[in-house]
Tab-separated table of C-alpha atoms in Angstrom:
chain	number	residue	atom	x	y	z
U	30	UNK	CA	0.271	-0.228	0.194
U	31	UNK	CA	1.263	3.716	-0.635
U	32	UNK	CA	1.972	5.139	2.149
U	33	UNK	CA	2.142	9.282	2.781
U	34	UNK	CA	3.710	10.965	5.567
U	35	UNK	CA	1.866	14.002	7.459
U	36	UNK	CA	4.573	16.724	8.088
U	37	UNK	CA	4.125	20.012	9.706
U	38	UNK	CA	5.230	22.506	12.294
U	39	UNK	CA	3.369	22.156	15.689
U	40	UNK	CA	-0.113	23.868	15.818
U	41	UNK	CA	-0.847	23.996	12.322
U	42	UNK	CA	-3.869	21.612	12.257
U	43	UNK	CA	-2.229	18.348	11.217
U	44	UNK	CA	-4.427	16.147	13.198
U	45	UNK	CA	-7.652	18.183	11.662
U	46	UNK	CA	-6.505	17.813	8.109
U	47	UNK	CA	-5.634	14.000	9.066
U	48	UNK	CA	-8.997	13.721	10.494
U	49	UNK	CA	-10.358	15.324	7.580
U	50	UNK	CA	-8.811	13.417	4.530
U	51	UNK	CA	-9.004	10.008	6.312
U	52	UNK	CA	-11.947	9.790	8.137
U	53	UNK	CA	-10.802	7.574	11.139
U	54	UNK	CA	-7.645	5.769	12.258
U	55	UNK	CA	-6.879	2.612	10.908
U	56	UNK	CA	-4.737	2.140	14.066
U	57	UNK	CA	-3.302	4.127	16.754
U	58	UNK	CA	-0.111	3.024	18.335
U	59	UNK	CA	3.461	4.320	19.883
U	60	UNK	CA	6.460	4.869	17.937
U	61	UNK	CA	9.277	2.749	19.296
U	62	UNK	CA	11.601	4.009	22.128
U	63	UNK	CA	8.838	6.981	22.807
U	64	UNK	CA	5.725	7.593	24.197
U	65	UNK	CA	4.686	9.578	20.990
U	66	UNK	CA	1.298	8.444	19.362
U	67	UNK	CA	1.633	6.717	16.216
U	68	UNK	CA	-1.438	7.309	13.952
U	69	UNK	CA	-2.302	5.906	10.562
U	70	UNK	CA	-5.181	6.285	8.573
U	71	UNK	CA	-6.402	5.281	5.068
U	72	UNK	CA	-7.162	8.458	2.483
U	73	UNK	CA	-10.705	8.365	1.993
U	74	UNK	CA	-11.905	6.022	-1.012
U	75	UNK	CA	-8.056	5.150	-1.694
U	76	UNK	CA	-5.653	2.801	-1.118
U	77	UNK	CA	-3.375	5.001	0.307
U	78	UNK	CA	-1.940	4.975	4.130
U	79	UNK	CA	-1.713	8.735	5.866
U	80	UNK	CA	0.833	8.460	8.632
U	81	UNK	CA	0.405	11.474	11.226
U	82	UNK	CA	3.793	12.553	12.402
U	83	UNK	CA	4.445	14.940	15.640
U	84	UNK	CA	4.761	18.544	14.696
U	85	UNK	CA	8.429	19.614	14.117
U	86	UNK	CA	9.946	23.212	13.151
U	87	UNK	CA	13.063	21.484	11.414
U	88	UNK	CA	14.384	17.821	10.689
U	89	UNK	CA	17.095	18.705	13.029
U	90	UNK	CA	15.296	17.556	16.484
U	91	UNK	CA	15.987	18.924	19.717
U	92	UNK	CA	14.086	16.321	21.842
U	93	UNK	CA	12.967	12.339	21.910
U	94	UNK	CA	9.666	12.942	20.244
U	95	UNK	CA	10.847	15.534	17.745
U	96	UNK	CA	13.535	12.760	16.638
U	97	UNK	CA	10.741	10.389	15.434
U	98	UNK	CA	10.187	12.295	12.550
U	99	UNK	CA	13.917	12.317	11.477
U	100	UNK	CA	13.901	8.657	12.684
U	101	UNK	CA	10.877	8.325	10.230
U	102	UNK	CA	12.651	10.039	7.201
U	103	UNK	CA	15.832	7.909	7.887
U	104	UNK	CA	14.265	4.226	8.317
U	105	UNK	CA	10.966	3.978	7.017
U	106	UNK	CA	9.715	3.494	3.433
U	107	UNK	CA	7.129	5.847	2.410
U	108	UNK	CA	6.127	7.192	-1.204
U	109	UNK	CA	5.449	10.964	-0.708
U	110	UNK	CA	5.181	13.573	1.726
U	111	UNK	CA	2.079	16.011	3.012
U	112	UNK	CA	3.316	18.973	3.971
U	113	UNK	CA	0.711	21.118	5.707
U	114	UNK	CA	1.953	24.713	6.724
U	115	UNK	CA	0.080	27.732	8.837
U	116	UNK	CA	-0.389	30.337	5.767
U	117	UNK	CA	-0.479	33.201	8.711
U	118	UNK	CA	2.819	32.072	9.644
U	119	UNK	CA	4.163	31.550	6.165
U	120	UNK	CA	7.872	32.505	6.529
U	121	UNK	CA	8.416	30.314	9.482
U	122	UNK	CA	6.633	27.297	8.150
U	123	UNK	CA	8.556	27.135	5.103
U	124	UNK	CA	11.547	26.334	6.882
U	125	UNK	CA	10.839	22.812	7.091
U	126	UNK	CA	9.040	22.883	3.823
U	127	UNK	CA	12.678	23.765	2.590
U	128	UNK	CA	14.287	20.967	4.254
U	129	UNK	CA	11.692	18.383	3.464
U	130	UNK	CA	12.318	19.811	0.002
U	131	UNK	CA	16.099	19.112	-0.025
U	132	UNK	CA	14.838	15.598	1.182
U	133	UNK	CA	13.282	15.077	-2.181
U	134	UNK	CA	10.395	12.749	-2.177
U	135	UNK	CA	7.326	13.876	-4.092
U	136	UNK	CA	5.500	16.970	-1.940
U	137	UNK	CA	2.673	18.287	-1.741
U	138	UNK	CA	1.720	21.171	0.540
U	139	UNK	CA	-1.288	22.005	1.792
U	140	UNK	CA	-1.899	25.559	2.880
U	141	UNK	CA	-3.709	25.670	6.068
U	142	UNK	CA	-5.430	28.806	7.485
U	143	UNK	CA	-5.631	30.483	4.492
U	144	UNK	CA	-8.606	32.582	5.703
U	145	UNK	CA	-6.795	33.802	8.879
U	146	UNK	CA	-3.526	34.741	6.392
U	147	UNK	CA	-5.813	36.609	4.129
U	148	UNK	CA	-7.432	38.364	7.510
U	149	UNK	CA	-3.810	39.620	8.242
U	150	UNK	CA	-3.119	40.670	4.795
U	151	UNK	CA	-1.128	37.830	3.493
U	152	UNK	CA	-2.039	36.897	0.015
U	153	UNK	CA	-0.142	34.108	-1.361
U	154	UNK	CA	0.383	33.615	-5.385
U	155	UNK	CA	0.290	30.230	-5.677
U	156	UNK	CA	0.927	29.594	-9.376
U	157	UNK	CA	4.250	31.290	-8.548
U	158	UNK	CA	4.831	29.130	-5.539
U	159	UNK	CA	4.247	26.458	-7.707
U	160	UNK	CA	6.904	27.495	-10.479
U	161	UNK	CA	9.287	28.587	-7.844
U	162	UNK	CA	9.249	25.316	-5.586
U	163	UNK	CA	8.323	22.988	-8.395
U	164	UNK	CA	5.709	21.461	-5.805
U	165	UNK	CA	1.630	22.266	-5.568
U	166	UNK	CA	0.486	24.468	-2.892
U	167	UNK	CA	-3.162	24.008	-2.191
U	168	UNK	CA	-5.128	26.567	0.130
U	169	UNK	CA	-7.378	24.653	2.369
U	170	UNK	CA	-9.219	25.352	5.790
U	171	UNK	CA	-8.790	21.965	7.963
U	172	UNK	CA	-11.009	23.000	10.251
U	173	UNK	CA	-13.988	23.211	8.029
U	174	UNK	CA	-12.656	20.653	5.131
U	175	UNK	CA	-12.655	23.680	2.666
U	176	UNK	CA	-10.372	22.554	-0.134
U	177	UNK	CA	-9.415	19.093	1.246
U	178	UNK	CA	-10.976	17.507	-1.417
U	179	UNK	CA	-8.250	19.142	-3.935
U	180	UNK	CA	-5.792	17.320	-1.968
U	181	UNK	CA	-6.442	13.806	-2.338
U	182	UNK	CA	-5.820	13.375	-6.176
U	183	UNK	CA	-2.683	15.264	-5.965
U	184	UNK	CA	-1.721	12.981	-3.085
U	185	UNK	CA	-2.168	10.197	-5.605
U	186	UNK	CA	-0.437	11.237	-8.529
U	187	UNK	CA	2.404	12.681	-6.948
U	188	UNK	CA	5.351	11.017	-8.925
U	189	UNK	CA	8.928	12.158	-8.676
U	190	UNK	CA	9.078	12.188	-12.383
U	191	UNK	CA	7.152	15.387	-12.609
U	192	UNK	CA	9.051	16.800	-9.784
U	193	UNK	CA	11.643	19.738	-10.452
U	194	UNK	CA	14.571	18.847	-8.486
U	195	UNK	CA	15.119	21.639	-5.592
U	196	UNK	CA	18.529	23.117	-4.862
U	197	UNK	CA	19.575	25.907	-3.258
U	198	UNK	CA	23.119	27.361	-3.436
U	199	UNK	CA	24.919	27.462	-0.287
U	200	UNK	CA	28.191	29.054	-1.434
U	201	UNK	CA	31.392	27.485	-2.639
U	202	UNK	CA	32.839	26.225	0.526
U	203	UNK	CA	29.522	24.467	1.701
U	204	UNK	CA	28.933	23.036	-1.458
U	205	UNK	CA	32.555	21.579	-1.890
U	206	UNK	CA	31.975	19.645	1.590
U	207	UNK	CA	28.480	18.580	0.264
U	208	UNK	CA	30.307	17.224	-2.355
U	209	UNK	CA	32.875	15.589	-0.546
U	210	UNK	CA	30.227	13.940	2.179
U	211	UNK	CA	27.660	13.091	-0.495
U	212	UNK	CA	29.928	9.803	-1.701
U	213	UNK	CA	29.490	8.659	2.015
U	214	UNK	CA	26.152	7.669	1.479
U	215	UNK	CA	26.323	4.065	0.652
U	216	UNK	CA	24.651	3.573	-3.157
U	217	UNK	CA	22.730	0.782	-1.524
U	218	UNK	CA	20.785	3.284	0.602
U	219	UNK	CA	17.887	5.235	-0.811
U	220	UNK	CA	18.516	8.156	1.125
U	221	UNK	CA	19.055	11.374	-0.238
U	222	UNK	CA	22.731	12.306	-0.146
U	223	UNK	CA	22.633	16.044	-0.238
U	224	UNK	CA	20.168	15.952	2.342
U	225	UNK	CA	22.106	13.931	4.390
U	226	UNK	CA	25.015	15.909	3.906
U	227	UNK	CA	23.371	19.047	5.014
U	228	UNK	CA	21.755	17.720	7.951
U	229	UNK	CA	25.073	16.488	9.046
U	230	UNK	CA	26.541	20.024	9.130
U	231	UNK	CA	23.972	21.157	10.634
U	232	UNK	CA	24.629	19.026	13.307
U	233	UNK	CA	21.817	16.675	13.335
U	234	UNK	CA	22.505	14.106	16.023
U	235	UNK	CA	20.849	11.033	14.347
U	236	UNK	CA	22.759	11.330	11.158
U	237	UNK	CA	25.841	12.215	12.425
U	238	UNK	CA	25.465	8.750	14.066
U	239	UNK	CA	24.787	6.878	10.593
U	240	UNK	CA	27.590	8.988	8.955
U	241	UNK	CA	29.767	8.103	11.312
U	242	UNK	CA	29.163	4.498	10.429
U	243	UNK	CA	29.621	4.907	7.029
U	244	UNK	CA	32.743	6.904	6.658
U	245	UNK	CA	34.256	6.941	10.553
U	246	UNK	CA	34.518	9.628	12.992
U	247	UNK	CA	37.806	10.746	11.932
U	248	UNK	CA	37.312	11.215	7.940
U	249	UNK	CA	34.219	13.237	9.070
U	250	UNK	CA	35.869	15.612	11.418
U	251	UNK	CA	38.412	16.624	8.943
U	252	UNK	CA	35.879	17.375	6.387
U	253	UNK	CA	34.007	19.724	8.930
U	254	UNK	CA	36.877	21.199	10.617
U	255	UNK	CA	38.307	22.232	6.981
U	256	UNK	CA	34.980	23.706	6.207
U	257	UNK	CA	34.696	25.760	9.638
U	258	UNK	CA	38.055	27.036	9.113
U	259	UNK	CA	37.123	28.154	5.582
U	260	UNK	CA	33.919	29.579	7.082
U	261	UNK	CA	35.574	31.306	9.779
U	262	UNK	CA	37.365	33.331	7.261
U	263	UNK	CA	34.313	35.029	6.440
U	264	UNK	CA	32.636	37.930	8.460
U	265	UNK	CA	30.582	36.874	11.691
U	266	UNK	CA	30.767	33.081	11.330
U	267	UNK	CA	29.238	31.471	14.460
U	268	UNK	CA	28.538	28.170	13.677
U	269	UNK	CA	27.531	25.513	11.073
U	270	UNK	CA	24.150	25.346	11.792
U	271	UNK	CA	23.406	29.349	12.140
U	272	UNK	CA	25.239	29.809	8.256
U	273	UNK	CA	23.054	27.133	6.932
U	274	UNK	CA	20.018	28.610	8.937
U	275	UNK	CA	20.824	32.186	7.458
U	276	UNK	CA	21.389	31.116	3.806
U	277	UNK	CA	18.137	29.205	3.781
U	278	UNK	CA	16.283	31.950	5.463
U	279	UNK	CA	17.710	34.174	2.861
U	280	UNK	CA	16.167	32.012	0.132
U	281	UNK	CA	12.821	31.782	2.042
U	282	UNK	CA	12.595	35.575	2.597
U	283	UNK	CA	13.326	36.299	-1.105
U	284	UNK	CA	10.594	33.701	-2.218
U	285	UNK	CA	8.214	35.284	0.341
U	286	UNK	CA	8.914	38.479	-1.023
U	287	UNK	CA	7.873	37.402	-4.974
U	288	UNK	CA	4.888	35.220	-3.552
U	289	UNK	CA	3.228	37.295	-1.041
U	290	UNK	CA	1.849	40.196	-1.329
U	291	UNK	CA	0.567	42.469	2.015
U	292	UNK	CA	-2.371	44.120	1.980
U	293	UNK	CA	-3.530	46.267	5.214
U	294	UNK	CA	-5.120	43.659	7.464
U	295	UNK	CA	-8.295	43.810	8.635
U	296	UNK	CA	-8.358	46.410	11.259
U	297	UNK	CA	-10.133	43.918	13.721
U	298	UNK	CA	-8.170	42.260	16.538
U	299	UNK	CA	-8.870	38.786	16.992
U	300	UNK	CA	-11.096	37.736	19.625
U	301	UNK	CA	-8.525	35.201	21.154
U	302	UNK	CA	-5.756	38.228	21.221
U	303	UNK	CA	-8.432	40.185	23.367
U	304	UNK	CA	-9.074	37.279	25.493
U	305	UNK	CA	-5.235	37.011	25.591
U	306	UNK	CA	-4.976	40.619	26.465
U	307	UNK	CA	-7.367	40.081	30.001
U	308	UNK	CA	-6.195	36.600	31.062
U	309	UNK	CA	-2.286	37.284	30.775
U	310	UNK	CA	-2.807	40.719	32.361
U	311	UNK	CA	0.156	41.753	34.373
U	312	UNK	CA	-2.077	41.975	37.509
U	313	UNK	CA	-5.529	40.212	36.590
U	314	UNK	CA	-4.068	37.388	35.171
U	315	UNK	CA	-3.452	35.135	38.447
U	316	UNK	CA	-6.492	36.391	40.134
U	317	UNK	CA	-8.514	35.309	36.739
U	318	UNK	CA	-6.842	31.718	37.037
U	319	UNK	CA	-7.537	31.285	40.604
U	320	UNK	CA	-11.348	32.454	40.187
U	321	UNK	CA	-11.523	29.950	37.085
U	322	UNK	CA	-10.295	27.371	39.310
U	323	UNK	CA	-12.467	28.142	42.141
U	324	UNK	CA	-15.164	27.568	39.533
U	325	UNK	CA	-14.433	24.600	38.297
U	326	UNK	CA	-14.190	22.750	41.044
U	327	UNK	CA	-17.241	24.286	42.550
U	328	UNK	CA	-18.962	22.906	39.488
U	329	UNK	CA	-18.458	19.343	41.121
U	330	UNK	CA	-21.254	18.504	43.589
U	331	UNK	CA	-18.679	17.887	46.244
U	332	UNK	CA	-19.672	19.293	49.828
U	333	UNK	CA	-18.441	22.869	50.646
U	334	UNK	CA	-15.320	21.556	53.093
U	335	UNK	CA	-14.326	19.151	50.865
U	336	UNK	CA	-14.576	21.581	47.800
U	337	UNK	CA	-12.283	24.331	49.715
U	338	UNK	CA	-9.981	21.616	50.521
U	339	UNK	CA	-9.466	20.338	47.033
U	340	UNK	CA	-9.129	23.811	46.163
U	341	UNK	CA	-6.011	24.416	48.448
U	342	UNK	CA	-4.411	21.357	47.481
U	343	UNK	CA	-4.803	22.348	43.928
U	344	UNK	CA	-3.643	25.774	44.498
U	345	UNK	CA	-0.609	24.480	46.692
U	346	UNK	CA	0.189	21.835	43.564
U	347	UNK	CA	0.165	24.752	41.004
U	348	UNK	CA	2.110	27.156	42.787
X	3	UNK	CA	24.941	46.609	24.441
X	4	UNK	CA	22.507	45.218	26.841
X	5	UNK	CA	20.590	42.379	27.729
X	6	UNK	CA	17.211	41.754	26.531
X	7	UNK	CA	15.455	41.865	30.338
X	8	UNK	CA	16.857	45.575	30.208
X	9	UNK	CA	14.950	46.474	27.343
X	10	UNK	CA	11.865	48.386	28.096
X	11	UNK	CA	8.378	47.565	26.466
X	12	UNK	CA	7.639	49.307	23.395
X	13	UNK	CA	11.439	49.721	22.101
X	14	UNK	CA	13.134	48.209	19.273
X	15	UNK	CA	16.448	46.291	19.216
X	16	UNK	CA	18.430	43.796	17.418
X	17	UNK	CA	19.895	40.449	19.085
X	18	UNK	CA	23.966	40.934	19.035
X	19	UNK	CA	25.019	37.752	20.983
X	20	UNK	CA	23.550	34.501	22.181
X	21	UNK	CA	26.951	32.852	23.025
X	22	UNK	CA	25.579	32.733	26.941
X	23	UNK	CA	22.352	31.089	25.767
X	24	UNK	CA	22.022	27.112	26.425
X	25	UNK	CA	22.708	25.028	23.433
X	26	UNK	CA	18.746	23.399	23.632
X	27	UNK	CA	17.169	27.071	23.725
X	28	UNK	CA	19.375	28.621	21.407
X	29	UNK	CA	18.906	25.648	18.846
X	30	UNK	CA	15.224	26.166	19.285
X	31	UNK	CA	15.304	29.660	18.693
X	32	UNK	CA	17.381	29.314	15.603
X	33	UNK	CA	14.481	26.808	14.391
X	34	UNK	CA	11.744	29.839	15.009
X	35	UNK	CA	14.442	31.916	13.365
X	36	UNK	CA	15.571	34.106	15.966
X	37	UNK	CA	19.641	34.573	15.823
X	38	UNK	CA	21.948	37.160	15.992
X	39	UNK	CA	20.461	39.846	13.675
X	40	UNK	CA	16.866	39.215	14.458
X	41	UNK	CA	15.040	42.297	15.453
X	42	UNK	CA	12.948	41.756	18.931
X	43	UNK	CA	10.849	43.633	21.385
X	44	UNK	CA	9.168	43.398	24.576
X	45	UNK	CA	5.572	43.095	24.562
X	46	UNK	CA	5.279	42.328	28.637
X	47	UNK	CA	7.332	41.730	31.860
X	48	UNK	CA	5.297	39.602	34.308
X	49	UNK	CA	6.018	40.432	37.963
X	50	UNK	CA	7.940	38.865	40.488
X	51	UNK	CA	10.745	37.445	37.894
X	52	UNK	CA	8.212	35.919	35.633
X	53	UNK	CA	8.730	35.316	31.930
X	54	UNK	CA	8.445	37.821	29.602
X	55	UNK	CA	6.631	37.890	26.095
X	56	UNK	CA	8.755	38.901	23.191
X	57	UNK	CA	7.954	39.571	19.882
X	58	UNK	CA	10.623	38.368	17.115
X	59	UNK	CA	10.092	37.125	13.542
X	60	UNK	CA	6.793	37.870	13.624
X	61	UNK	CA	5.764	35.505	16.528
X	62	UNK	CA	4.767	35.926	19.944
X	63	UNK	CA	7.186	34.075	22.299
X	64	UNK	CA	7.157	33.795	26.129
X	65	UNK	CA	10.835	33.587	27.495
X	66	UNK	CA	12.262	32.641	31.288
X	67	UNK	CA	13.553	35.734	32.518
X	68	UNK	CA	16.896	33.787	33.200
X	69	UNK	CA	17.007	32.842	29.669
X	70	UNK	CA	16.277	36.284	28.053
X	71	UNK	CA	18.779	37.519	30.484
X	72	UNK	CA	21.651	35.815	28.456
X	73	UNK	CA	20.408	37.196	25.051
X	74	UNK	CA	22.296	40.464	24.517
X	75	UNK	CA	20.868	43.038	22.244
X	76	UNK	CA	21.428	46.471	21.028
X	77	UNK	CA	18.763	49.442	20.878
X	78	UNK	CA	18.052	49.942	16.920
């Protein structure tokens, strides 16, 4: 059965989209080694499995649950990626998209919360987006299901043949290091050597381990040190990770400049922001919190004495 | 040069140095697009040494005051 990986930043509506396009879970389990749910569903009316992965900002993990994604990209077999992004946070979300494009599997981008983005005056030229990145961007509202039906046929037919290879020029020093590192990836492995090399240079620990098995610690260290030496001659070099991030960010900023037109946002402050203003207020915040807790506890039908005790126990637990 | 916690709400600054920030936090901030050169401002500072709300790279982020004190900034 064909498998599609659902990837995106945290809080972009991954699970909403998952529920929209699959209908129900085929099974819920755990990823090996971590207590992170592994959810798999079948695309409505199709013979395609969708795998819901934890939300990450980058394929370079900083915690155990985030490393589930990297582990998945390194070890599992799947045919394509469905990348969901929060259109109202377009620029930040594209960072992961760029890394996934470097990974090289067929990709479809679902631009979620396109209505919120419009409300903030962010308009995205999707034809240009497709032209520049070589992948389809489909506006959706996962909450209501709008646009989700357009995703299904694209997931089905996303074949690598139709994909234009995606490549950012990282400058002579980095490109040379990538060229030296790429042959370390054994031919038998189906992993994309450019993505592996970049993740290695960014300090992705899982990739580092893999590379050490393939090429040996010494060789890798020499390559890395030589690159750092070369880059340290250029102005304000801090770390390889930061250099790579900056180059990617510059490309993303350029793309956003071309693809996004900004108009004046609708001058209404969203309700959630109004509520935030009150409940996170310097002085009102904690009293409101306490009042809420009191209300919640008094809604339980227990005696007044028990009620007060529970309140103080809960309060001391919180503080 | 001053640290982020010395910045008054409403003033804009640029991050100049994050070498004192713990590796884990630095990695996460970089993932969010926040690093040396990024413009920041303070939205709110909670009393009793509580966290601060920072606006950077189009996002609102809550930082521990101790962590924020490790970020050096310059008024812009």
